[in-house]
mmCIF file of C-alpha atoms in Angstrom:
data_model
loop_
_atom_site.group_PDB
_atom_site.id
_atom_site.type_symbol
_atom_site.label_atom_id
_atom_site.label_comp_id
_atom_site.label_asym_id
_atom_site.label_seq_id
_atom_site.Cartn_x
_atom_site.Cartn_y
_atom_site.Cartn_z
ATOM 1 C CA MET V 1 7.587 -16.520 -105.317
ATOM 2 C CA LEU V 2 10.483 -15.965 -102.952
ATOM 3 C CA THR V 3 13.404 -18.310 -103.534
ATOM 4 C CA ILE V 4 16.361 -18.575 -101.174
ATOM 5 C CA ALA V 5 19.157 -20.893 -102.239
ATOM 6 C CA ASP V 6 17.250 -23.818 -103.742
ATOM 7 C CA THR V 7 14.056 -23.426 -101.740
ATOM 8 C CA GLN V 8 10.827 -21.630 -102.575
ATOM 9 C CA PHE V 9 8.842 -19.898 -99.845
ATOM 10 C CA SER V 10 5.117 -19.321 -100.035
ATOM 11 C CA SER V 11 5.237 -16.427 -97.572
ATOM 12 C CA ARG V 12 7.529 -13.438 -97.175
ATOM 13 C CA LEU V 13 7.038 -13.434 -93.423
ATOM 14 C CA PHE V 14 9.384 -15.402 -91.190
ATOM 15 C CA THR V 15 8.884 -15.505 -87.446
ATOM 16 C CA GLY V 16 10.886 -16.265 -84.367
ATOM 17 C CA THR V 17 9.759 -18.562 -81.588
ATOM 18 C CA GLY V 18 11.073 -16.534 -78.631
ATOM 19 C CA LYS V 19 9.305 -14.513 -75.942
ATOM 20 C CA PHE V 20 5.867 -16.153 -76.249
ATOM 21 C CA SER V 21 4.053 -16.678 -72.973
ATOM 22 C CA ASP V 22 3.520 -20.373 -73.700
ATOM 23 C CA ALA V 23 4.019 -22.956 -76.425
ATOM 24 C CA ASP V 24 0.369 -23.069 -77.502
ATOM 25 C CA THR V 25 0.274 -19.323 -78.097
ATOM 26 C CA MET V 26 3.492 -19.575 -80.073
ATOM 27 C CA LEU V 27 2.127 -22.341 -82.286
ATOM 28 C CA ASP V 28 -1.191 -20.568 -82.817
ATOM 29 C CA ALA V 29 0.600 -17.335 -83.693
ATOM 30 C CA ILE V 30 2.912 -19.093 -86.156
ATOM 31 C CA SER V 31 -0.109 -20.738 -87.728
ATOM 32 C CA ALA V 32 -1.945 -17.386 -88.001
ATOM 33 C CA SER V 33 1.122 -15.715 -89.484
ATOM 34 C CA ASP V 34 1.419 -18.235 -92.358
ATOM 35 C CA ALA V 35 5.155 -17.898 -91.809
ATOM 36 C CA SER V 36 7.134 -20.057 -94.178
ATOM 37 C CA MET V 37 10.181 -20.369 -91.933
ATOM 38 C CA VAL V 38 10.680 -20.034 -88.185
ATOM 39 C CA THR V 39 13.846 -19.599 -86.188
ATOM 40 C CA VAL V 40 14.958 -21.617 -83.190
ATOM 41 C CA ALA V 41 17.933 -21.294 -80.881
ATOM 42 C CA MET V 42 19.949 -24.040 -79.212
ATOM 43 C CA LYS V 43 20.889 -24.537 -75.613
ATOM 44 C CA ARG V 44 22.373 -27.104 -73.253
ATOM 45 C CA ILE V 45 19.498 -28.918 -71.582
ATOM 46 C CA ASP V 46 19.123 -27.973 -67.925
ATOM 47 C CA PHE V 47 18.049 -31.289 -66.393
ATOM 48 C CA THR V 48 17.138 -29.601 -63.120
ATOM 49 C CA ARG V 49 14.445 -27.564 -64.883
ATOM 50 C CA GLY V 50 13.185 -30.092 -67.374
ATOM 51 C CA ASN V 51 13.262 -29.881 -71.124
ATOM 52 C CA ASP V 52 10.365 -28.358 -73.026
ATOM 53 C CA ASP V 53 10.432 -30.008 -76.416
ATOM 54 C CA ILE V 54 9.442 -27.202 -78.765
ATOM 55 C CA LEU V 55 10.738 -29.118 -81.741
ATOM 56 C CA LYS V 56 8.101 -31.787 -82.018
ATOM 57 C CA PRO V 57 5.085 -29.457 -82.325
ATOM 58 C CA LEU V 58 6.937 -27.193 -84.779
ATOM 59 C CA VAL V 59 7.864 -30.131 -86.976
ATOM 60 C CA LYS V 60 4.334 -31.492 -86.694
ATOM 61 C CA ALA V 61 3.010 -28.103 -87.825
ATOM 62 C CA GLY V 62 5.178 -28.392 -90.937
ATOM 63 C CA CYS V 63 7.411 -25.408 -90.126
ATOM 64 C CA LYS V 64 10.717 -25.092 -91.946
ATOM 65 C CA LEU V 65 13.198 -24.517 -89.157
ATOM 66 C CA LEU V 66 16.081 -22.066 -89.270
ATOM 67 C CA PRO V 67 18.503 -22.636 -86.394
ATOM 68 C CA ASN V 68 20.332 -19.533 -85.247
ATOM 69 C CA THR V 69 23.694 -19.149 -83.582
ATOM 70 C CA SER V 70 22.420 -16.904 -80.819
ATOM 71 C CA GLY V 71 24.753 -16.852 -77.851
ATOM 72 C CA ALA V 72 27.856 -17.046 -80.033
ATOM 73 C CA ARG V 73 30.327 -14.238 -79.384
ATOM 74 C CA THR V 74 32.950 -15.233 -81.928
ATOM 75 C CA ALA V 75 33.143 -16.791 -85.379
ATOM 76 C CA LYS V 76 34.449 -20.000 -83.843
ATOM 77 C CA GLU V 77 31.457 -20.278 -81.519
ATOM 78 C CA ALA V 78 29.032 -19.514 -84.338
ATOM 79 C CA ILE V 79 30.570 -22.224 -86.535
ATOM 80 C CA PHE V 80 30.218 -24.681 -83.668
ATOM 81 C CA ALA V 81 26.583 -23.651 -83.167
ATOM 82 C CA ALA V 82 25.886 -24.065 -86.887
ATOM 83 C CA GLU V 83 27.353 -27.568 -86.784
ATOM 84 C CA LEU V 84 25.202 -28.348 -83.747
ATOM 85 C CA GLY V 85 22.118 -27.155 -85.613
ATOM 86 C CA ARG V 86 22.987 -29.294 -88.623
ATOM 87 C CA GLU V 87 23.371 -32.353 -86.439
ATOM 88 C CA MET V 88 20.258 -31.657 -84.361
ATOM 89 C CA LEU V 89 17.853 -30.606 -87.085
ATOM 90 C CA ALA V 90 19.375 -32.268 -90.140
ATOM 91 C CA THR V 91 19.494 -28.944 -91.950
ATOM 92 C CA GLU V 92 22.253 -27.047 -93.678
ATOM 93 C CA TRP V 93 20.427 -23.767 -93.158
ATOM 94 C CA VAL V 94 21.704 -21.423 -90.484
ATOM 95 C CA LYS V 95 21.060 -17.874 -89.385
ATOM 96 C CA VAL V 96 24.442 -16.580 -88.296
ATOM 97 C CA GLU V 97 24.113 -14.071 -85.496
ATOM 98 C CA ILE V 98 27.074 -12.948 -83.440
ATOM 99 C CA HIS V 99 26.372 -10.105 -81.058
ATOM 100 C CA PRO V 100 28.765 -9.883 -78.138
ATOM 101 C CA ASP V 101 27.312 -6.639 -76.770
ATOM 102 C CA PRO V 102 24.299 -7.500 -74.574
ATOM 103 C CA ARG V 103 22.947 -3.922 -74.385
ATOM 104 C CA TYR V 104 22.286 -3.302 -78.080
ATOM 105 C CA LEU V 105 22.864 -6.816 -79.459
ATOM 106 C CA LEU V 106 24.477 -5.297 -82.519
ATOM 107 C CA PRO V 107 26.103 -7.862 -84.794
ATOM 108 C CA ASP V 108 29.893 -8.031 -84.939
ATOM 109 C CA PRO V 109 30.702 -7.623 -88.650
ATOM 110 C CA MET V 110 34.233 -9.045 -88.517
ATOM 111 C CA GLU V 111 33.324 -12.235 -86.672
ATOM 112 C CA THR V 112 30.169 -12.596 -88.756
ATOM 113 C CA PHE V 113 32.114 -12.374 -92.014
ATOM 114 C CA ASP V 114 34.693 -14.916 -90.867
ATOM 115 C CA ALA V 115 32.006 -17.338 -89.685
ATOM 116 C CA CYS V 116 30.043 -17.017 -92.912
ATOM 117 C CA ALA V 117 33.125 -17.600 -95.067
ATOM 118 C CA GLU V 118 33.873 -20.857 -93.271
ATOM 119 C CA LEU V 119 30.269 -22.051 -93.183
ATOM 120 C CA VAL V 120 29.759 -21.391 -96.892
ATOM 121 C CA LYS V 121 32.882 -23.488 -97.538
ATOM 122 C CA GLN V 122 31.342 -26.275 -95.458
ATOM 123 C CA GLY V 123 28.219 -26.227 -97.619
ATOM 124 C CA PHE V 124 25.837 -24.443 -95.274
ATOM 125 C CA LYS V 125 23.042 -22.191 -96.547
ATOM 126 C CA VAL V 126 24.124 -19.123 -94.655
ATOM 127 C CA LEU V 127 21.806 -16.262 -93.720
ATOM 128 C CA PRO V 128 23.773 -13.689 -91.733
ATOM 129 C CA TYR V 129 22.183 -11.176 -89.370
ATOM 130 C CA VAL V 130 24.083 -7.947 -89.964
ATOM 131 C CA HIS V 131 23.910 -4.222 -89.485
ATOM 132 C CA ALA V 132 22.368 -2.312 -92.374
ATOM 133 C CA ASP V 133 25.788 -2.006 -93.988
ATOM 134 C CA PRO V 134 25.622 -2.098 -97.787
ATOM 135 C CA VAL V 135 29.340 -2.816 -98.189
ATOM 136 C CA LEU V 136 29.262 -5.728 -95.770
ATOM 137 C CA CYS V 137 26.132 -7.110 -97.433
ATOM 138 C CA CYS V 138 27.903 -7.027 -100.816
ATOM 139 C CA ARG V 139 30.917 -8.810 -99.363
ATOM 140 C CA LEU V 140 28.722 -11.496 -97.788
ATOM 141 C CA GLN V 141 26.908 -11.946 -101.057
ATOM 142 C CA GLU V 142 30.218 -12.311 -102.900
ATOM 143 C CA ILE V 143 31.412 -15.122 -100.648
ATOM 144 C CA GLY V 144 28.229 -17.096 -101.221
ATOM 145 C CA CYS V 145 25.727 -16.303 -98.490
ATOM 146 C CA ALA V 146 22.231 -17.415 -99.477
ATOM 147 C CA ALA V 147 20.642 -14.175 -98.245
ATOM 148 C CA VAL V 148 21.467 -11.205 -96.056
ATOM 149 C CA MET V 149 19.512 -10.177 -92.990
ATOM 150 C CA PRO V 150 20.158 -6.509 -92.212
ATOM 151 C CA LEU V 151 18.544 -4.987 -89.139
ATOM 152 C CA GLY V 152 15.883 -2.319 -89.078
ATOM 153 C CA SER V 153 16.844 -1.335 -85.536
ATOM 154 C CA PRO V 154 18.154 -3.173 -82.461
ATOM 155 C CA ILE V 155 16.700 -6.628 -81.727
ATOM 156 C CA GLY V 156 13.445 -6.516 -79.817
ATOM 157 C CA SER V 157 13.363 -2.706 -79.740
ATOM 158 C CA ASN V 158 10.232 -2.249 -81.900
ATOM 159 C CA GLN V 159 11.808 0.943 -83.283
ATOM 160 C CA GLY V 160 11.069 0.011 -86.875
ATOM 161 C CA LEU V 161 13.190 0.849 -89.884
ATOM 162 C CA ALA V 162 15.642 3.302 -88.345
ATOM 163 C CA SER V 163 18.116 2.112 -90.975
ATOM 164 C CA ALA V 164 15.784 2.708 -93.944
ATOM 165 C CA PRO V 165 18.154 4.813 -96.108
ATOM 166 C CA PHE V 166 20.799 2.079 -95.916
ATOM 167 C CA LEU V 167 18.300 -0.730 -96.389
ATOM 168 C CA LYS V 168 17.344 0.914 -99.691
ATOM 169 C CA ILE V 169 20.972 0.779 -100.843
ATOM 170 C CA ILE V 170 21.296 -2.857 -99.743
ATOM 171 C CA ILE V 171 18.133 -3.793 -101.633
ATOM 172 C CA GLU V 172 19.284 -1.895 -104.722
ATOM 173 C CA GLN V 173 22.638 -3.710 -104.779
ATOM 174 C CA ALA V 174 21.537 -7.158 -103.673
ATOM 175 C CA GLN V 175 21.859 -10.197 -105.910
ATOM 176 C CA VAL V 176 20.581 -12.427 -103.088
ATOM 177 C CA PRO V 177 17.358 -12.077 -101.108
ATOM 178 C CA VAL V 178 17.266 -9.350 -98.454
ATOM 179 C CA ILE V 179 15.398 -10.243 -95.273
ATOM 180 C CA ILE V 180 14.881 -7.347 -92.885
ATOM 181 C CA ASP V 181 15.479 -8.732 -89.427
ATOM 182 C CA ALA V 182 15.189 -7.102 -86.049
ATOM 183 C CA GLY V 183 13.408 -4.046 -84.785
ATOM 184 C CA ILE V 184 10.226 -4.295 -86.831
ATOM 185 C CA GLY V 185 7.603 -3.297 -84.290
ATOM 186 C CA SER V 186 4.349 -3.013 -86.193
ATOM 187 C CA PRO V 187 2.600 -4.390 -89.271
ATOM 188 C CA ALA V 188 2.965 -0.953 -90.910
ATOM 189 C CA GLN V 189 6.726 -1.190 -90.537
ATOM 190 C CA ALA V 190 6.760 -4.696 -92.015
ATOM 191 C CA MET V 191 4.688 -3.428 -94.921
ATOM 192 C CA GLN V 192 7.100 -0.539 -95.383
ATOM 193 C CA ALA V 193 10.047 -2.926 -95.506
ATOM 194 C CA ILE V 194 8.382 -5.026 -98.187
ATOM 195 C CA GLU V 195 7.289 -1.917 -100.123
ATOM 196 C CA LEU V 196 10.936 -0.840 -100.159
ATOM 197 C CA GLY V 197 11.696 -4.066 -101.997
ATOM 198 C CA ALA V 198 12.863 -6.296 -99.182
ATOM 199 C CA ASP V 199 12.255 -9.920 -100.095
ATOM 200 C CA ALA V 200 11.038 -10.893 -96.633
ATOM 201 C CA VAL V 201 10.916 -9.814 -93.008
ATOM 202 C CA LEU V 202 11.634 -11.717 -89.823
ATOM 203 C CA VAL V 203 9.405 -10.707 -86.929
ATOM 204 C CA ASN V 204 9.441 -12.067 -83.396
ATOM 205 C CA THR V 205 9.092 -9.602 -80.528
ATOM 206 C CA ALA V 206 6.340 -7.518 -82.129
ATOM 207 C CA ILE V 207 4.146 -10.596 -82.390
ATOM 208 C CA ALA V 208 5.150 -12.368 -79.185
ATOM 209 C CA SER V 209 4.820 -9.263 -76.995
ATOM 210 C CA ALA V 210 1.479 -8.102 -78.422
ATOM 211 C CA ARG V 211 -1.533 -8.243 -76.132
ATOM 212 C CA ASP V 212 -3.029 -10.777 -78.545
ATOM 213 C CA PRO V 213 -0.103 -12.463 -80.336
ATOM 214 C CA VAL V 214 -2.311 -14.617 -82.554
ATOM 215 C CA ALA V 215 -4.302 -11.647 -83.856
ATOM 216 C CA MET V 216 -1.095 -9.655 -84.308
ATOM 217 C CA ALA V 217 0.458 -12.500 -86.282
ATOM 218 C CA ALA V 218 -2.475 -12.358 -88.698
ATOM 219 C CA CYS V 219 -2.007 -8.578 -89.006
ATOM 220 C CA PHE V 220 1.641 -9.083 -89.950
ATOM 221 C CA ARG V 221 0.645 -11.755 -92.476
ATOM 222 C CA ASP V 222 -1.765 -9.351 -94.172
ATOM 223 C CA ALA V 223 0.636 -6.400 -93.997
ATOM 224 C CA VAL V 224 3.396 -8.351 -95.722
ATOM 225 C CA THR V 225 0.970 -9.562 -98.399
ATOM 226 C CA VAL V 226 -0.250 -6.025 -99.103
ATOM 227 C CA GLY V 227 3.273 -4.626 -98.987
ATOM 228 C CA ARG V 228 4.365 -7.055 -101.680
ATOM 229 C CA GLN V 229 1.326 -6.257 -103.816
ATOM 230 C CA ALA V 230 2.162 -2.545 -103.523
ATOM 231 C CA PHE V 231 5.793 -3.198 -104.455
ATOM 232 C CA GLU V 232 4.750 -5.189 -107.504
ATOM 233 C CA ALA V 233 2.225 -2.502 -108.483
ATOM 234 C CA GLY V 234 5.078 0.011 -108.499
ATOM 235 C CA LEU V 235 5.069 2.929 -106.102
ATOM 236 C CA GLY V 236 5.046 6.464 -107.477
ATOM 237 C CA GLN V 237 8.161 8.587 -107.193
ATOM 238 C CA VAL V 238 8.759 10.776 -104.156
ATOM 239 C CA GLN V 239 9.354 14.417 -105.127
ATOM 240 C CA THR V 240 10.171 17.514 -103.122
ATOM 241 C CA SER V 241 7.856 19.858 -105.046
ATOM 242 C CA ALA V 242 4.129 19.518 -105.704
ATOM 243 C CA SER V 243 2.767 17.860 -108.796
ATOM 244 C CA ALA V 244 -0.862 18.716 -109.516
ATOM 245 C CA SER V 245 -3.375 15.938 -109.675
ATOM 246 C CA SER V 246 -6.075 18.212 -111.146
ATOM 247 C CA PRO V 247 -5.868 20.644 -114.077
ATOM 248 C CA LEU V 248 -4.844 24.118 -112.841
ATOM 249 C CA THR V 249 -5.655 26.083 -115.986
ATOM 250 C CA GLY V 250 -8.740 26.833 -118.051
ATOM 251 C CA PHE V 251 -11.268 26.615 -115.236
ATOM 252 C CA LEU V 252 -11.825 29.988 -113.540
ATOM 253 C CA ARG V 253 -10.072 31.945 -116.217
ATOM 254 C CA ALA V 254 -8.905 31.176 -119.722
ATOM 255 C CA GLN V 255 -5.296 30.187 -120.171
ATOM 256 C CA GLY V 256 -3.201 33.256 -120.939
ATOM 257 C CA ALA V 257 -5.868 35.682 -119.618
ATOM 258 C CA ALA V 258 -4.732 38.463 -117.309
ATOM 259 C CA MET B 1 32.020 -44.250 -63.181
ATOM 260 C CA LYS B 2 31.698 -40.510 -63.218
ATOM 261 C CA LEU B 3 30.617 -38.417 -66.194
ATOM 262 C CA ILE B 4 30.121 -34.677 -66.429
ATOM 263 C CA ILE B 5 26.768 -34.222 -68.139
ATOM 264 C CA ASN B 6 25.882 -30.635 -68.966
ATOM 265 C CA ALA B 7 28.291 -29.430 -66.277
ATOM 266 C CA VAL B 8 26.845 -31.718 -63.585
ATOM 267 C CA ALA B 9 28.810 -34.724 -62.247
ATOM 268 C CA GLU B 10 26.841 -37.975 -62.443
ATOM 269 C CA GLU B 11 27.529 -41.609 -61.668
ATOM 270 C CA VAL B 12 26.640 -43.963 -64.502
ATOM 271 C CA LEU B 13 27.169 -47.622 -65.321
ATOM 272 C CA LEU B 14 30.353 -48.713 -67.011
ATOM 273 C CA ASN B 15 30.350 -49.092 -70.799
ATOM 274 C CA ILE B 16 27.308 -46.939 -71.308
ATOM 275 C CA SER B 17 26.696 -45.704 -74.834
ATOM 276 C CA ILE B 18 25.384 -42.297 -75.835
ATOM 277 C CA THR B 19 22.197 -43.962 -77.046
ATOM 278 C CA THR B 20 21.578 -45.554 -73.640
ATOM 279 C CA LEU B 21 22.480 -42.355 -71.838
ATOM 280 C CA LEU B 22 19.763 -40.518 -73.785
ATOM 281 C CA GLU B 23 17.227 -43.299 -73.370
ATOM 282 C CA GLN B 24 17.706 -43.224 -69.600
ATOM 283 C CA ARG B 25 16.789 -39.549 -69.653
ATOM 284 C CA ASP B 26 13.783 -39.984 -71.943
ATOM 285 C CA ILE B 27 15.382 -37.784 -74.558
ATOM 286 C CA ALA B 28 14.126 -38.262 -78.088
ATOM 287 C CA ALA B 29 17.121 -39.005 -80.270
ATOM 288 C CA ASN B 30 15.930 -36.814 -83.112
ATOM 289 C CA SER B 31 15.655 -33.696 -80.947
ATOM 290 C CA VAL B 32 19.169 -33.197 -79.628
ATOM 291 C CA ALA B 33 22.815 -32.858 -80.543
ATOM 292 C CA VAL B 34 25.516 -34.442 -78.407
ATOM 293 C CA VAL B 35 29.022 -33.159 -77.793
ATOM 294 C CA VAL B 36 31.638 -35.416 -76.194
ATOM 295 C CA ASN B 37 34.722 -33.660 -74.829
ATOM 296 C CA GLY B 38 34.104 -30.699 -77.103
ATOM 297 C CA VAL B 39 33.522 -32.702 -80.284
ATOM 298 C CA ILE B 40 30.095 -33.030 -81.907
ATOM 299 C CA THR B 41 29.241 -36.722 -82.089
ATOM 300 C CA PRO B 42 27.140 -37.678 -85.123
ATOM 301 C CA ARG B 43 23.867 -39.433 -84.399
ATOM 302 C CA SER B 44 24.993 -42.349 -86.538
ATOM 303 C CA SER B 45 27.733 -43.220 -84.040
ATOM 304 C CA TRP B 46 25.823 -42.775 -80.785
ATOM 305 C CA SER B 47 25.172 -46.473 -80.337
ATOM 306 C CA THR B 48 28.848 -47.343 -80.724
ATOM 307 C CA THR B 49 30.249 -44.433 -78.737
ATOM 308 C CA ILE B 50 31.027 -45.768 -75.259
ATOM 309 C CA CYS B 51 31.479 -43.126 -72.565
ATOM 310 C CA GLN B 52 34.762 -43.128 -70.668
ATOM 311 C CA ALA B 53 35.227 -42.074 -67.062
ATOM 312 C CA ASN B 54 35.290 -38.297 -66.623
ATOM 313 C CA ASP B 55 34.060 -37.622 -70.158
ATOM 314 C CA GLU B 56 32.332 -34.288 -70.521
ATOM 315 C CA ILE B 57 29.025 -34.863 -72.273
ATOM 316 C CA GLU B 58 26.980 -31.918 -73.474
ATOM 317 C CA ILE B 59 23.433 -32.427 -74.689
ATOM 318 C CA PHE B 60 21.859 -29.568 -76.641
ATOM 319 C CA SER B 61 18.245 -29.102 -77.592
ATOM 320 C CA ALA B 62 16.317 -26.555 -79.612
ATOM 321 C CA VAL B 63 14.792 -23.732 -77.605
ATOM 322 C CA ALA B 64 12.652 -20.761 -78.476
ATOM 323 C CA GLY B 65 14.559 -17.957 -80.131
ATOM 324 C CA GLY B 66 14.384 -15.255 -82.767
#
């Protein structure tokens, strides 16, 4: 069973709560996904537009919540957001994400590292969203992050595991759980991530933007389950040359015959 | 007196606490975090934190996100 920090997770699929057309669809999709943790963001309430309380139904559904620091552009802002999340949700868990560039939303490694170092000191369970950078992931692991969350491709892009060669290195070196976050666009890609040895995947856009998000959530649930079974069964080695599956000698002509 | 609540100026009664401020807005206490003049105010001290004129109050809630 997957364990992050001191907590066991029954599922290797985590989901986001963004981009769903309405709250009921989101809740039904989360339920169908069997996700063991879901992310939420934080925002100042806009009293002119009303406040949709997404928290109550998520808590009622028994979801473990992972507040993120989305919107933070610096380490200082991310630390503040983490402290807000701790106060609001009474949790020490935080997904640190700092992406100042709005076009590609790529995480800033320097600010992310600084934020994580401080938050670990403060006792947070820190799960940083990072580029698929094996060196950075090792450094974050060394300073005490509870997991690392390297991207497959840019957030919401559905491009899949564009970073696969580097994800393999991260997984090989990791002493903490590796959660592939961002860019996973299909159940096949989620399965591939888990087959590679990733401990979990975080999927949001691919479920929320599907024509039928609830059905798609169930597909991701099954894909992650099968991917883990395949990983545990042990995949065969990839080779450049052929390796016969059937005997090539002694059938049409005797071995050694001209 | 005047408070700035989530960037909007509002007139409120004197000696209002954070707890009362939230109650007046029908905000469930366990669903928000409150920042007073840039400092996160723990839930445990909301009832004893009395707003002062021109305080900047920020009220955050959880929203959908990935």
